[in-house]
Short mmCIF file of C-alpha atoms (C1' of nucleotides) in Angstrom, two decimals:
data_model
loop_
_atom_site.label_atom_id
_atom_site.label_comp_id
_atom_site.label_asym_id
_atom_site.label_seq_id
_atom_site.Cartn_x
_atom_site.Cartn_y
_atom_site.Cartn_z
CA UNK A 18 -41.59 -163.28 186.77
CA UNK A 19 -38.34 -164.61 187.99
CA UNK A 20 -37.83 -168.58 187.40
CA UNK A 21 -34.85 -168.16 189.60
CA UNK A 22 -32.62 -170.02 187.19
CA UNK A 23 -29.71 -167.05 187.55
CA UNK A 24 -29.87 -165.22 190.65
CA UNK A 25 -26.12 -164.55 190.97
CA UNK A 26 -26.52 -162.55 187.71
CA UNK A 27 -27.17 -158.56 188.77
CA UNK A 28 -30.59 -157.62 187.77
CA UNK A 29 -30.95 -153.68 186.13
CA UNK A 30 -32.13 -151.02 188.24
CA UNK A 31 -34.62 -149.33 186.06
CA UNK A 32 -36.95 -146.61 185.38
CA UNK A 33 -40.38 -146.70 183.61
CA UNK A 34 -42.03 -144.34 181.66
CA UNK A 35 -44.97 -143.62 179.31
CA UNK A 36 -45.10 -141.48 176.11
CA UNK A 37 -47.89 -140.74 174.40
CA UNK A 38 -48.08 -140.35 170.56
CA UNK A 39 -51.24 -138.11 170.34
CA UNK A 40 -52.52 -137.90 166.55
CA UNK A 41 -54.79 -135.19 165.10
CA UNK A 42 -55.87 -135.00 161.39
CA UNK A 43 -56.55 -130.93 160.14
CA UNK A 44 -58.44 -132.24 157.35
CA UNK A 45 -55.05 -131.89 155.19
CA UNK A 46 -52.55 -134.07 156.83
CA UNK A 47 -51.82 -135.90 160.35
CA UNK A 48 -50.31 -133.84 163.06
CA UNK A 49 -48.69 -135.11 166.03
CA UNK A 50 -48.19 -133.31 169.81
CA UNK A 51 -44.76 -132.55 170.13
CA UNK A 52 -43.10 -130.58 173.09
CA UNK A 53 -39.84 -128.32 172.77
CA UNK A 54 -37.26 -129.77 174.72
CA UNK A 55 -33.94 -127.53 175.84
CA UNK A 56 -30.83 -128.72 176.99
CA UNK A 57 -26.97 -128.46 177.03
CA UNK A 58 -24.95 -131.21 176.24
CA UNK A 59 -21.13 -131.00 176.10
CA UNK A 60 -21.33 -126.78 176.97
CA UNK A 61 -23.41 -126.34 173.87
CA UNK A 62 -27.26 -125.57 174.04
CA UNK A 63 -29.69 -127.55 171.92
CA UNK A 64 -33.34 -127.23 171.31
CA UNK A 65 -35.38 -130.13 169.52
CA UNK A 66 -38.58 -131.77 169.66
CA UNK A 67 -40.23 -134.76 171.76
CA UNK A 68 -42.86 -136.66 172.71
CA UNK A 69 -45.08 -135.92 175.59
CA UNK A 70 -44.62 -138.57 178.59
CA UNK A 71 -42.80 -138.92 181.86
CA UNK A 72 -41.60 -141.26 184.47
CA UNK A 73 -44.36 -143.19 186.38
CA UNK A 74 -44.99 -142.86 189.75
CA UNK A 75 -44.75 -145.15 193.14
CA UNK A 76 -48.53 -147.02 193.03
CA UNK A 77 -49.62 -145.37 189.58
CA UNK A 78 -50.52 -147.88 187.24
CA UNK A 79 -49.42 -147.40 183.13
CA UNK A 80 -52.64 -146.42 181.97
CA UNK A 81 -53.19 -143.94 184.85
CA UNK A 82 -50.01 -142.42 184.01
CA UNK A 83 -50.67 -141.94 180.71
CA UNK A 84 -53.74 -140.37 181.53
CA UNK A 85 -51.58 -137.83 183.48
CA UNK A 86 -49.68 -137.27 181.15
CA UNK A 87 -52.40 -136.16 178.39
CA UNK A 88 -54.24 -134.52 180.98
CA UNK A 89 -51.32 -132.44 182.12
CA UNK A 90 -50.50 -131.63 178.42
CA UNK A 91 -54.41 -131.31 177.08
CA UNK A 92 -56.53 -130.15 180.02
CA UNK A 93 -58.81 -133.20 179.02
CA UNK A 94 -59.65 -136.40 180.79
CA UNK A 95 -61.51 -139.44 179.37
CA UNK A 96 -59.29 -139.30 176.52
CA UNK A 97 -58.99 -142.41 174.50
CA UNK A 98 -55.85 -144.26 175.07
CA UNK A 99 -54.24 -147.20 173.37
CA UNK A 100 -51.17 -149.11 174.57
CA UNK A 101 -49.09 -149.84 171.96
CA UNK A 102 -46.01 -151.20 172.30
CA UNK A 103 -42.92 -151.12 175.14
CA UNK A 104 -39.58 -149.59 174.27
CA UNK A 105 -36.59 -150.90 176.62
CA UNK A 106 -33.23 -151.68 174.07
CA UNK A 107 -30.49 -150.01 175.55
CA UNK A 108 -29.04 -147.58 172.32
CA UNK A 109 -32.50 -146.35 172.38
CA UNK A 110 -31.06 -143.23 174.78
CA UNK A 111 -28.21 -141.34 173.63
CA UNK A 112 -25.39 -140.04 175.90
CA UNK A 113 -27.09 -136.95 175.03
CA UNK A 114 -30.59 -137.59 176.02
CA UNK A 115 -29.00 -139.53 179.27
CA UNK A 116 -27.50 -136.18 180.36
CA UNK A 117 -31.13 -134.24 179.68
CA UNK A 118 -33.04 -136.78 181.83
CA UNK A 119 -30.43 -136.46 184.61
CA UNK A 120 -30.34 -132.43 184.01
CA UNK A 121 -34.16 -132.49 183.98
CA UNK A 122 -35.26 -135.21 186.94
CA UNK A 123 -32.22 -134.69 188.81
CA UNK A 124 -31.79 -138.58 189.35
CA UNK A 125 -29.03 -141.16 188.38
CA UNK A 126 -30.35 -143.06 185.25
CA UNK A 127 -29.64 -146.67 184.67
CA UNK A 128 -31.73 -147.43 181.61
CA UNK A 129 -35.26 -146.74 181.26
CA UNK A 130 -38.31 -148.81 179.56
CA UNK A 131 -41.16 -146.70 178.16
CA UNK A 132 -44.44 -147.65 177.63
CA UNK A 133 -45.38 -146.09 174.36
CA UNK A 134 -49.18 -144.97 174.31
CA UNK A 135 -51.57 -143.92 170.97
CA UNK A 136 -54.13 -141.38 171.45
CA UNK A 137 -56.27 -139.65 168.75
CA UNK A 138 -57.58 -136.35 169.59
CA UNK A 139 -59.71 -133.65 167.63
CA UNK A 140 -57.19 -130.99 166.28
CA UNK A 141 -59.39 -128.18 167.51
CA UNK A 142 -60.08 -128.87 170.96
CA UNK A 143 -57.76 -125.96 172.60
CA UNK A 144 -55.21 -127.11 174.49
CA UNK A 145 -54.74 -126.34 178.33
CA UNK A 146 -51.83 -123.63 178.47
CA UNK A 147 -48.58 -125.68 179.39
CA UNK A 148 -46.73 -125.22 182.39
CA UNK A 149 -43.83 -122.45 182.08
CA UNK A 150 -41.04 -123.42 179.72
CA UNK A 151 -43.11 -126.16 177.81
CA UNK A 152 -44.20 -125.34 174.33
CA UNK A 153 -46.42 -127.68 172.94
CA UNK A 154 -46.94 -127.87 168.76
CA UNK A 155 -49.30 -129.80 166.46
CA UNK A 156 -46.46 -130.68 164.00
CA UNK A 157 -47.65 -132.34 160.56
CA UNK A 158 -46.25 -135.60 160.00
CA UNK A 159 -44.01 -134.85 157.36
CA UNK A 160 -42.59 -131.93 159.03
CA UNK A 161 -40.84 -134.11 162.21
CA UNK A 162 -37.29 -133.53 162.33
CA UNK A 163 -35.28 -135.69 164.22
CA UNK A 164 -36.70 -136.06 167.92
CA UNK A 165 -35.35 -136.96 171.30
CA UNK A 166 -34.67 -140.72 172.26
CA UNK A 167 -36.61 -143.04 169.68
CA UNK A 168 -39.36 -140.71 169.29
CA UNK A 169 -39.29 -141.01 165.23
CA UNK A 170 -39.92 -144.95 165.77
CA UNK A 171 -42.43 -145.02 168.52
CA UNK A 172 -44.38 -142.32 165.89
CA UNK A 173 -44.20 -144.68 162.79
CA UNK A 174 -45.15 -147.68 164.87
CA UNK A 175 -48.00 -145.57 166.45
CA UNK A 176 -49.60 -145.23 162.68
CA UNK A 177 -49.30 -149.00 162.09
CA UNK A 178 -51.13 -149.26 165.17
CA UNK A 179 -53.62 -146.89 164.33
CA UNK A 180 -54.44 -148.94 160.90
CA UNK A 181 -54.79 -151.86 162.89
CA UNK A 182 -56.91 -150.47 165.28
CA UNK A 183 -59.21 -148.93 162.33
CA UNK A 184 -59.30 -152.48 161.12
CA UNK A 185 -60.28 -154.12 164.41
CA UNK A 186 -63.03 -151.39 164.73
CA UNK A 187 -64.02 -148.71 162.43
CA UNK A 188 -65.31 -146.62 165.00
CA UNK A 189 -62.24 -145.84 165.81
CA UNK A 190 -61.17 -142.78 163.25
CA UNK A 191 -64.15 -140.67 163.94
CA UNK A 192 -61.83 -139.41 166.92
CA UNK A 193 -59.90 -137.60 164.75
CA UNK A 194 -62.74 -135.66 162.73
CA UNK A 195 -65.17 -133.20 164.04
CA UNK A 196 -68.60 -133.68 164.80
CA UNK A 197 -69.79 -132.67 161.98
CA UNK A 198 -67.73 -133.55 158.80
CA UNK A 199 -67.95 -133.80 154.89
CA UNK A 200 -67.37 -136.49 153.37
CA UNK A 201 -63.92 -135.08 151.89
CA UNK A 202 -62.76 -134.95 155.08
CA UNK A 203 -63.50 -138.50 156.02
CA UNK A 204 -61.74 -139.90 152.68
CA UNK A 205 -58.90 -137.70 152.70
CA UNK A 206 -58.62 -139.05 156.76
CA UNK A 207 -58.48 -142.98 155.44
CA UNK A 208 -56.29 -142.01 151.75
CA UNK A 209 -53.38 -140.42 154.97
CA UNK A 210 -53.78 -143.58 157.17
CA UNK A 211 -53.78 -146.04 154.82
CA UNK A 212 -51.62 -143.96 152.37
CA UNK A 213 -53.60 -145.15 148.91
CA UNK A 214 -55.60 -142.89 146.74
CA UNK A 215 -59.59 -143.61 147.56
CA UNK A 216 -62.07 -143.75 144.49
CA UNK A 217 -64.76 -140.79 145.44
CA UNK A 218 -67.54 -142.40 143.98
CA UNK A 219 -67.15 -145.81 145.98
CA UNK A 220 -65.98 -144.48 148.74
CA UNK A 221 -69.07 -142.29 148.97
CA UNK A 222 -71.22 -145.45 148.50
CA UNK A 223 -69.49 -147.52 150.81
CA UNK A 224 -70.18 -144.31 153.58
CA UNK A 225 -73.88 -143.73 152.68
CA UNK A 226 -74.83 -147.64 153.37
CA UNK A 227 -72.99 -147.69 156.82
CA UNK A 228 -76.14 -146.55 159.16
CA UNK A 229 -74.24 -145.13 161.64
CA UNK A 230 -72.59 -142.59 159.50
CA UNK A 231 -75.97 -140.22 159.01
CA UNK A 232 -76.21 -137.54 156.74
CA UNK A 233 -77.20 -134.01 158.44
CA UNK A 234 -79.61 -131.40 157.11
CA UNK A 235 -76.43 -128.86 157.22
CA UNK A 236 -73.86 -128.32 154.85
CA UNK A 237 -70.44 -126.68 155.33
CA UNK A 238 -70.44 -122.88 155.45
CA UNK A 239 -67.95 -120.25 153.83
CA UNK A 240 -66.27 -122.29 151.01
CA UNK A 241 -65.59 -120.73 147.63
CA UNK A 242 -67.74 -123.49 145.54
CA UNK A 243 -70.44 -126.09 146.50
CA UNK A 244 -71.09 -126.47 149.59
CA UNK A 245 -70.53 -129.82 151.03
CA UNK A 246 -73.41 -132.20 152.84
CA UNK A 247 -72.37 -132.61 156.73
CA UNK A 248 -72.16 -135.90 158.14
CA UNK A 249 -71.68 -137.01 162.14
CA UNK A 250 -70.73 -140.52 163.66
CA UNK A 251 -73.79 -141.94 165.41
CA UNK A 252 -72.19 -144.43 168.32
CA UNK A 253 -75.45 -145.53 169.76
CA UNK A 254 -76.14 -146.95 166.22
CA UNK A 255 -72.57 -148.21 165.40
CA UNK A 256 -72.90 -150.31 169.14
CA UNK A 257 -76.50 -151.47 168.45
CA UNK A 258 -75.19 -152.65 164.92
CA UNK A 259 -72.12 -154.29 166.46
CA UNK A 260 -73.93 -156.78 168.94
CA UNK B 27 -39.80 -139.33 179.19
CA UNK B 28 -40.08 -136.94 182.03
CA UNK B 29 -41.70 -133.77 181.37
CA UNK B 30 -40.18 -132.16 184.41
CA UNK B 31 -43.62 -131.22 185.60
CA UNK B 32 -43.84 -132.64 188.91
CA UNK B 33 -40.54 -133.68 190.13
CA UNK B 34 -41.28 -133.21 193.50
CA UNK B 35 -43.40 -136.61 193.60
CA UNK B 36 -41.99 -139.77 194.71
CA UNK B 37 -40.74 -142.06 191.86
CA UNK B 38 -41.13 -145.83 191.69
CA UNK B 39 -38.83 -148.44 192.06
CA UNK B 40 -39.01 -150.56 189.70
CA UNK B 41 -38.58 -154.22 188.29
CA UNK B 42 -39.00 -155.16 185.25
CA UNK B 43 -39.64 -158.57 183.62
CA UNK B 44 -40.51 -160.49 180.83
CA UNK B 45 -42.70 -163.45 180.55
CA UNK B 46 -43.60 -165.78 177.49
CA UNK B 47 -46.80 -167.22 176.20
CA UNK B 48 -45.50 -169.97 174.26
CA UNK B 49 -48.35 -171.68 172.57
CA UNK B 50 -48.01 -175.10 170.85
CA UNK B 51 -50.81 -177.06 168.59
CA UNK B 52 -51.38 -181.12 169.07
CA UNK B 53 -53.57 -181.67 166.35
CA UNK B 54 -56.91 -181.00 168.30
CA UNK B 55 -56.18 -178.15 170.64
CA UNK B 56 -54.06 -175.46 171.52
CA UNK B 57 -51.63 -175.83 174.19
CA UNK B 58 -49.57 -173.54 176.52
CA UNK B 59 -46.14 -173.94 178.08
CA UNK B 60 -46.50 -173.75 181.94
CA UNK B 61 -43.93 -174.13 184.73
CA UNK B 62 -45.25 -175.39 188.14
CA UNK B 63 -44.60 -173.01 191.21
CA UNK B 64 -44.10 -174.11 194.39
CA UNK B 65 -44.02 -171.61 197.49
CA UNK B 66 -45.52 -170.90 201.37
CA UNK B 67 -48.08 -168.78 202.24
CA UNK B 68 -49.00 -168.10 205.68
CA UNK B 69 -47.27 -171.23 206.48
CA UNK B 70 -49.10 -173.63 203.81
CA UNK B 71 -47.23 -174.73 200.83
CA UNK B 72 -48.74 -174.26 198.11
CA UNK B 73 -48.49 -175.42 194.24
CA UNK B 74 -49.76 -173.85 191.05
CA UNK B 75 -48.58 -172.87 187.86
CA UNK B 76 -47.42 -170.04 185.71
CA UNK B 77 -45.89 -168.60 182.28
CA UNK B 78 -42.11 -168.80 182.07
CA UNK B 79 -40.45 -165.53 182.46
CA UNK B 80 -37.99 -163.57 184.23
CA UNK B 81 -36.62 -160.16 185.38
CA UNK B 82 -34.58 -158.57 182.74
CA UNK B 83 -30.58 -158.63 183.78
CA UNK B 84 -28.87 -154.86 183.28
CA UNK B 85 -28.01 -154.36 179.90
CA UNK B 86 -30.50 -156.80 178.72
CA UNK B 87 -32.76 -156.34 175.70
CA UNK B 88 -36.20 -156.45 176.19
CA UNK B 89 -36.48 -158.79 173.49
CA UNK B 90 -32.96 -160.60 174.38
CA UNK B 91 -34.69 -161.39 178.46
CA UNK B 92 -37.51 -162.82 176.31
CA UNK B 93 -35.08 -164.85 173.96
CA UNK B 94 -33.03 -165.86 177.14
CA UNK B 95 -36.09 -167.20 178.80
CA UNK B 96 -37.22 -169.28 176.33
CA UNK B 97 -33.51 -170.98 175.34
CA UNK B 98 -33.27 -171.91 178.87
CA UNK B 99 -36.68 -173.44 178.84
CA UNK B 100 -36.47 -175.09 175.46
CA UNK B 101 -32.64 -175.25 174.69
CA UNK B 102 -33.85 -173.66 171.00
CA UNK B 103 -32.70 -170.13 169.86
CA UNK B 104 -33.96 -168.93 167.01
CA UNK B 105 -37.33 -169.26 168.27
CA UNK B 106 -40.29 -166.42 166.37
CA UNK B 107 -41.12 -163.79 169.35
CA UNK B 108 -43.44 -160.95 169.17
CA UNK B 109 -44.00 -158.92 172.27
CA UNK B 110 -47.73 -157.93 172.84
CA UNK B 111 -48.45 -156.14 175.57
CA UNK B 112 -47.08 -154.36 178.58
CA UNK B 113 -48.81 -155.46 182.53
CA UNK B 114 -47.88 -152.53 185.13
CA UNK B 115 -51.14 -152.57 187.43
CA UNK B 116 -50.61 -152.63 190.82
CA UNK B 117 -53.09 -155.10 191.84
CA UNK B 118 -51.86 -157.50 189.36
CA UNK B 119 -49.60 -159.28 191.90
CA UNK B 120 -51.27 -160.46 195.19
CA UNK B 121 -49.80 -160.74 198.09
CA UNK B 122 -49.44 -164.44 197.75
CA UNK B 123 -47.69 -163.80 194.78
CA UNK B 124 -45.42 -160.91 196.31
CA UNK B 125 -44.18 -163.46 199.28
CA UNK B 126 -43.35 -165.98 196.18
CA UNK B 127 -40.94 -163.48 194.34
CA UNK B 128 -39.44 -162.44 197.48
CA UNK B 129 -38.67 -165.93 198.48
CA UNK B 130 -37.57 -167.07 194.95
CA UNK B 131 -35.85 -164.27 194.22
CA UNK B 132 -34.08 -162.72 197.64
CA UNK B 133 -34.58 -159.14 196.58
CA UNK B 134 -37.27 -156.61 197.86
CA UNK B 135 -40.11 -155.65 195.36
CA UNK B 136 -42.14 -153.03 195.09
CA UNK B 137 -43.21 -153.02 191.34
CA UNK B 138 -42.80 -155.25 188.77
CA UNK B 139 -44.01 -154.16 185.16
CA UNK B 140 -43.73 -157.08 183.03
CA UNK B 141 -43.17 -157.32 179.22
CA UNK B 142 -45.57 -159.92 177.23
CA UNK B 143 -44.28 -162.12 174.34
CA UNK B 144 -45.95 -164.86 172.54
CA UNK B 145 -44.36 -167.35 170.50
CA UNK B 146 -45.63 -170.35 168.64
CA UNK B 147 -43.67 -173.56 168.93
CA UNK B 148 -44.43 -176.83 167.16
CA UNK B 149 -45.33 -179.19 170.20
CA UNK B 150 -43.46 -182.07 168.72
CA UNK B 151 -39.49 -180.44 169.13
CA UNK B 152 -38.63 -182.35 172.42
CA UNK B 153 -37.70 -179.69 175.30
CA UNK B 154 -34.52 -179.05 176.95
CA UNK B 155 -34.71 -180.87 180.46
CA UNK B 156 -35.17 -177.75 183.14
CA UNK B 157 -33.21 -176.94 185.84
CA UNK B 158 -33.79 -179.00 189.09
CA UNK B 159 -36.97 -178.01 190.33
CA UNK B 160 -38.47 -176.57 187.60
CA UNK B 161 -41.53 -178.99 185.71
CA UNK B 162 -42.32 -177.65 182.48
CA UNK B 163 -46.11 -178.52 180.70
CA UNK B 164 -47.96 -178.27 177.65
CA UNK B 165 -51.45 -177.45 179.06
CA UNK B 166 -54.41 -177.04 177.03
CA UNK B 167 -56.31 -173.83 176.79
CA UNK B 168 -59.33 -175.79 178.35
CA UNK B 169 -57.28 -177.47 181.37
CA UNK B 170 -55.72 -173.96 182.76
CA UNK B 171 -56.64 -173.58 185.96
CA UNK B 172 -56.18 -170.44 188.01
CA UNK B 173 -52.38 -168.79 187.06
CA UNK B 174 -49.83 -167.03 188.99
CA UNK B 175 -50.11 -163.08 188.86
CA UNK B 176 -52.07 -161.66 186.08
CA UNK B 177 -51.07 -164.95 183.92
CA UNK B 178 -54.74 -165.97 182.82
CA UNK B 179 -55.27 -162.65 181.39
CA UNK B 180 -52.05 -162.58 179.48
CA UNK B 181 -52.87 -165.94 177.83
CA UNK B 182 -56.23 -164.37 176.77
CA UNK B 183 -54.53 -161.78 175.17
CA UNK B 184 -52.01 -163.80 173.90
CA UNK B 185 -54.92 -165.47 171.86
CA UNK B 186 -56.03 -162.87 170.21
CA UNK B 187 -52.60 -161.46 169.06
CA UNK B 188 -51.68 -164.50 167.61
CA UNK B 189 -55.50 -163.65 165.41
CA UNK B 190 -54.21 -159.77 164.34
CA UNK B 191 -51.06 -161.69 163.70
CA UNK B 192 -52.24 -164.28 161.74
CA UNK B 193 -54.55 -161.76 159.87
CA UNK B 194 -51.72 -159.57 158.80
CA UNK B 195 -49.04 -162.49 158.34
CA UNK B 196 -50.28 -165.36 156.78
CA UNK B 197 -47.52 -167.45 157.14
CA UNK B 198 -47.88 -167.20 160.88
CA UNK B 199 -49.38 -169.84 162.04
CA UNK B 200 -47.64 -172.36 160.16
CA UNK B 201 -44.82 -171.91 163.21
CA UNK B 202 -47.60 -174.06 165.10
CA UNK B 203 -47.52 -176.89 162.31
CA UNK B 204 -45.07 -180.03 161.78
CA UNK B 205 -43.55 -179.71 158.73
CA UNK B 206 -45.82 -181.93 156.92
CA UNK B 207 -49.63 -182.07 157.53
CA UNK B 208 -52.93 -182.31 156.76
CA UNK B 209 -55.91 -180.46 155.82
CA UNK B 210 -57.53 -181.69 159.09
CA UNK B 211 -54.54 -180.42 160.85
CA UNK B 212 -54.58 -177.10 159.24
CA UNK B 213 -58.35 -176.64 159.41
CA UNK B 214 -58.60 -178.03 163.11
CA UNK B 215 -56.04 -174.96 163.85
CA UNK B 216 -57.99 -172.47 162.13
CA UNK B 217 -60.94 -173.62 163.72
CA UNK B 218 -59.12 -173.25 167.40
CA UNK B 219 -57.65 -169.70 166.61
CA UNK B 220 -60.50 -168.37 165.22
CA UNK B 221 -63.10 -169.84 167.52
CA UNK B 222 -65.51 -171.35 164.66
CA UNK B 223 -66.39 -174.27 162.18
CA UNK B 224 -64.92 -173.77 158.67
CA UNK B 225 -66.74 -175.29 156.32
CA UNK B 226 -64.56 -178.29 154.77
CA UNK B 227 -64.77 -177.75 150.89
CA UNK B 228 -64.70 -173.97 150.93
CA UNK B 229 -61.67 -174.72 153.32
CA UNK B 230 -59.67 -177.11 150.94
CA UNK B 231 -60.78 -174.80 147.85
CA UNK B 232 -59.27 -171.73 149.24
CA UNK B 233 -55.99 -173.69 150.99
CA UNK B 234 -54.98 -175.37 147.18
CA UNK B 235 -55.31 -171.94 145.36
CA UNK B 236 -52.72 -170.39 147.55
CA UNK B 237 -49.16 -171.68 145.67
CA UNK B 238 -47.29 -171.54 148.73
CA UNK B 239 -49.45 -174.56 150.29
CA UNK B 240 -47.52 -177.58 148.43
CA UNK B 241 -49.41 -180.88 148.19
CA UNK B 242 -46.94 -183.91 148.51
CA UNK B 243 -46.90 -187.40 147.44
CA UNK B 244 -47.22 -188.59 150.69
CA UNK B 245 -50.05 -190.15 152.62
CA UNK B 246 -50.27 -190.12 156.17
CA UNK B 247 -49.54 -193.39 157.99
CA UNK B 248 -51.14 -195.61 160.19
CA UNK B 249 -54.58 -194.06 160.81
CA UNK B 250 -57.64 -196.13 160.67
CA UNK B 251 -59.31 -194.86 157.63
CA UNK B 252 -58.48 -193.26 154.13
CA UNK B 253 -55.16 -191.84 154.50
CA UNK B 254 -55.14 -187.90 154.11
CA UNK B 255 -52.67 -186.37 151.48
CA UNK B 256 -49.57 -184.17 153.56
CA UNK B 257 -48.93 -180.87 152.57
CA UNK B 258 -46.10 -178.55 153.43
CA UNK B 259 -45.60 -174.83 153.48
CA UNK B 260 -43.10 -172.85 151.01
CA UNK B 261 -41.49 -170.41 152.65
CA UNK B 262 -39.97 -169.10 149.52
CA UNK B 263 -42.84 -168.97 147.76
CA UNK B 264 -44.65 -167.52 150.09
CA UNK B 265 -41.88 -164.59 150.27
CA UNK B 266 -41.54 -164.15 146.70
CA UNK B 267 -45.62 -163.84 146.21
CA UNK B 268 -45.51 -160.96 148.60
CA UNK B 269 -43.46 -158.52 147.17
"C1'" DA C 19 -70.11 -205.04 155.64
"C1'" DC C 20 -68.80 -200.98 158.36
"C1'" DA C 21 -67.01 -197.28 160.19
"C1'" DA C 22 -64.33 -193.29 159.74
"C1'" DA C 23 -62.62 -189.42 157.63
"C1'" DA C 24 -60.50 -188.09 152.47
"C1'" DG C 25 -61.54 -185.59 148.61
"C1'" DT C 26 -64.44 -183.09 145.82
"C1'" DG C 27 -68.14 -178.58 142.43
"C1'" DT C 28 -71.84 -175.83 141.65
"C1'" DT C 29 -74.76 -172.02 142.63
"C1'" DT C 30 -75.86 -167.54 144.69
"C1'" DA C 31 -75.17 -163.67 147.50
"C1'" DG C 32 -72.09 -159.68 148.21
"C1'" DT C 33 -67.76 -157.12 147.93
"C1'" DA C 34 -64.41 -154.46 145.39
"C1'" DT C 35 -63.11 -151.94 141.65
"C1'" DA C 36 -62.75 -149.54 137.40
"C1'" DC C 37 -65.04 -145.50 135.27
"C1'" DA C 38 -66.80 -139.73 133.36
"C1'" DC C 39 -70.39 -136.39 133.66
"C1'" DC C 40 -73.29 -132.71 135.33
"C1'" DC C 41 -74.34 -129.54 139.44
"C1'" DA C 42 -74.13 -125.58 142.30
"C1'" DT C 43 -71.81 -121.83 144.54
"C1'" DG C 44 -68.66 -117.64 145.09
"C1'" DC C 45 -65.95 -114.45 143.00
"C1'" DG D 17 -68.60 -117.17 133.08
"C1'" DC D 18 -65.00 -119.57 134.88
"C1'" DA D 19 -62.72 -122.04 138.94
"C1'" DT D 20 -63.47 -125.36 142.32
"C1'" DG D 21 -64.47 -129.23 144.62
"C1'" DG D 22 -69.93 -131.61 145.35
"C1'" DG D 23 -72.37 -135.24 143.68
"C1'" DT D 24 -74.06 -139.52 141.10
"C1'" DG D 25 -74.65 -145.05 138.56
"C1'" DT D 26 -73.72 -149.18 136.11
"C1'" DA D 27 -70.68 -153.19 134.76
"C1'" DT D 28 -67.54 -156.20 135.97
"C1'" DA D 29 -64.51 -159.28 138.59
"C1'" DC D 30 -63.49 -161.53 142.71
"C1'" DT D 31 -64.46 -163.26 147.30
"C1'" DA D 32 -67.17 -165.55 150.22
"C1'" DA D 33 -71.03 -168.99 151.85
"C1'" DA D 34 -73.97 -172.55 151.60
"C1'" DC D 35 -74.48 -177.15 150.24
"C1'" DA D 36 -73.95 -183.45 149.92
"C1'" DC D 37 -72.51 -187.34 147.93
"C1'" DT D 38 -68.58 -190.86 146.75
"C1'" DT D 39 -64.10 -192.92 147.32
"C1'" DT D 40 -60.75 -194.91 150.04
"C1'" DT D 41 -58.89 -197.91 153.67
"C1'" DG D 42 -58.62 -200.24 158.03
"C1'" DT D 43 -60.75 -203.70 161.01
#
DNA sequence: ACAAAAGTGTTTAGTATACACCCATGC
DNA sequence: GCATGGGTGTATACTAAACACTTTTGT
């Protein structure tokens, strides 16, 4: 809070937003939920993409604002949510972005600090139909072009945050997998997150000696080769083992 | 940024501050830099302590605001600085704290989001004399009472951030040690950060096989027992080994 | 001589890595 | 019958942990 050292200097009039990096995994690659944005700049119409987010309301906590954004986007409550960084540099917002904001919110904006959140979502879960004029897409990490604001940077930082979080909490990544998954899916996920190949046998060994990953008697269906065994993550066993 | 889903709701008028958790290590325990705060609430004068921090100015980046606060406090520039979390819940500011803020800043406050920074400082470095009415103290972690705002929580989270950071970057903790240090100092530091005892021999072994910690031909002076060898951290060797 | 901390090796357990072949299934 | 991925074991290197006595120095 203020140290009262320099009351004479001008204080900023601020807006605060939350932006959500929602990650999914399709069995092959990581994908991010992006919204289509349309606007006008210098008489030219443009269309690009952005992360879901919003300005926070009066009396609304940061975490609650992020929950609200995700609820509006997906129709879900109780989504895992992790605040990972705040972005407040002046040049994170270009003139074009500022114009778009003022067109959209009908407010004068001086400066926007955004608090970035990370959320992992099973990609199979159906999304709510978004309000008219909004298009939501799962976009593969390699297919992301230049996004609005500094959202490319947010996504890069978010991936790093996933890694750190998964190091601390080994259960974290299971938010990205279906309830029943194959070893290949799990291994591919690790390869995508950590960016390096995992040895099949060593990976299999490491995973099977974790008691909270339990083998099912089921196998995958309708594949053009030997069907893989399915596994599930058992949260209760995991919790017990950790205390 | 705005999704424009609900323009009709009232947006918050916000203030944004930075707070700095500055940690030092005296060879025995971790200490935090705290400022004395005096104020009046309900006719009663009170005195307690708070973290250094300030509202950000117009056109000022978050990181720059944190740098400014630290510069005013310590007279130093080029201090390591790590943003670790944003705090924005409504109830983080009590009525008493809000009164104090309005007394001090002569501004109406509706809501304050603070971006918290972590900084490690050699405790031996002399601090600048703070502006009149400000008292700065290095307070041991165990001696911290109830601080203003949610500053006790910020400090707890900061310690966790130190651990995570040190896991990623083994050079980080050397910011807390004098340039020449003994094994005991280094070991005690690890014990304080990770909260558990380190075996003397194993620790010594692990450290001496790191080439970027170099043994000096000097020993400590004026101790009432066998004098310990001094070591220093060599940043150049460290950098080379990491690429 | 005694108090107080410095300094030093070995053994054992666990974890990480490297590596190649047969199996089941659908087409 | 062939293409595709599923499934399995062993040997080696490295890292982590447990554990106790002698040395140096100041008082």
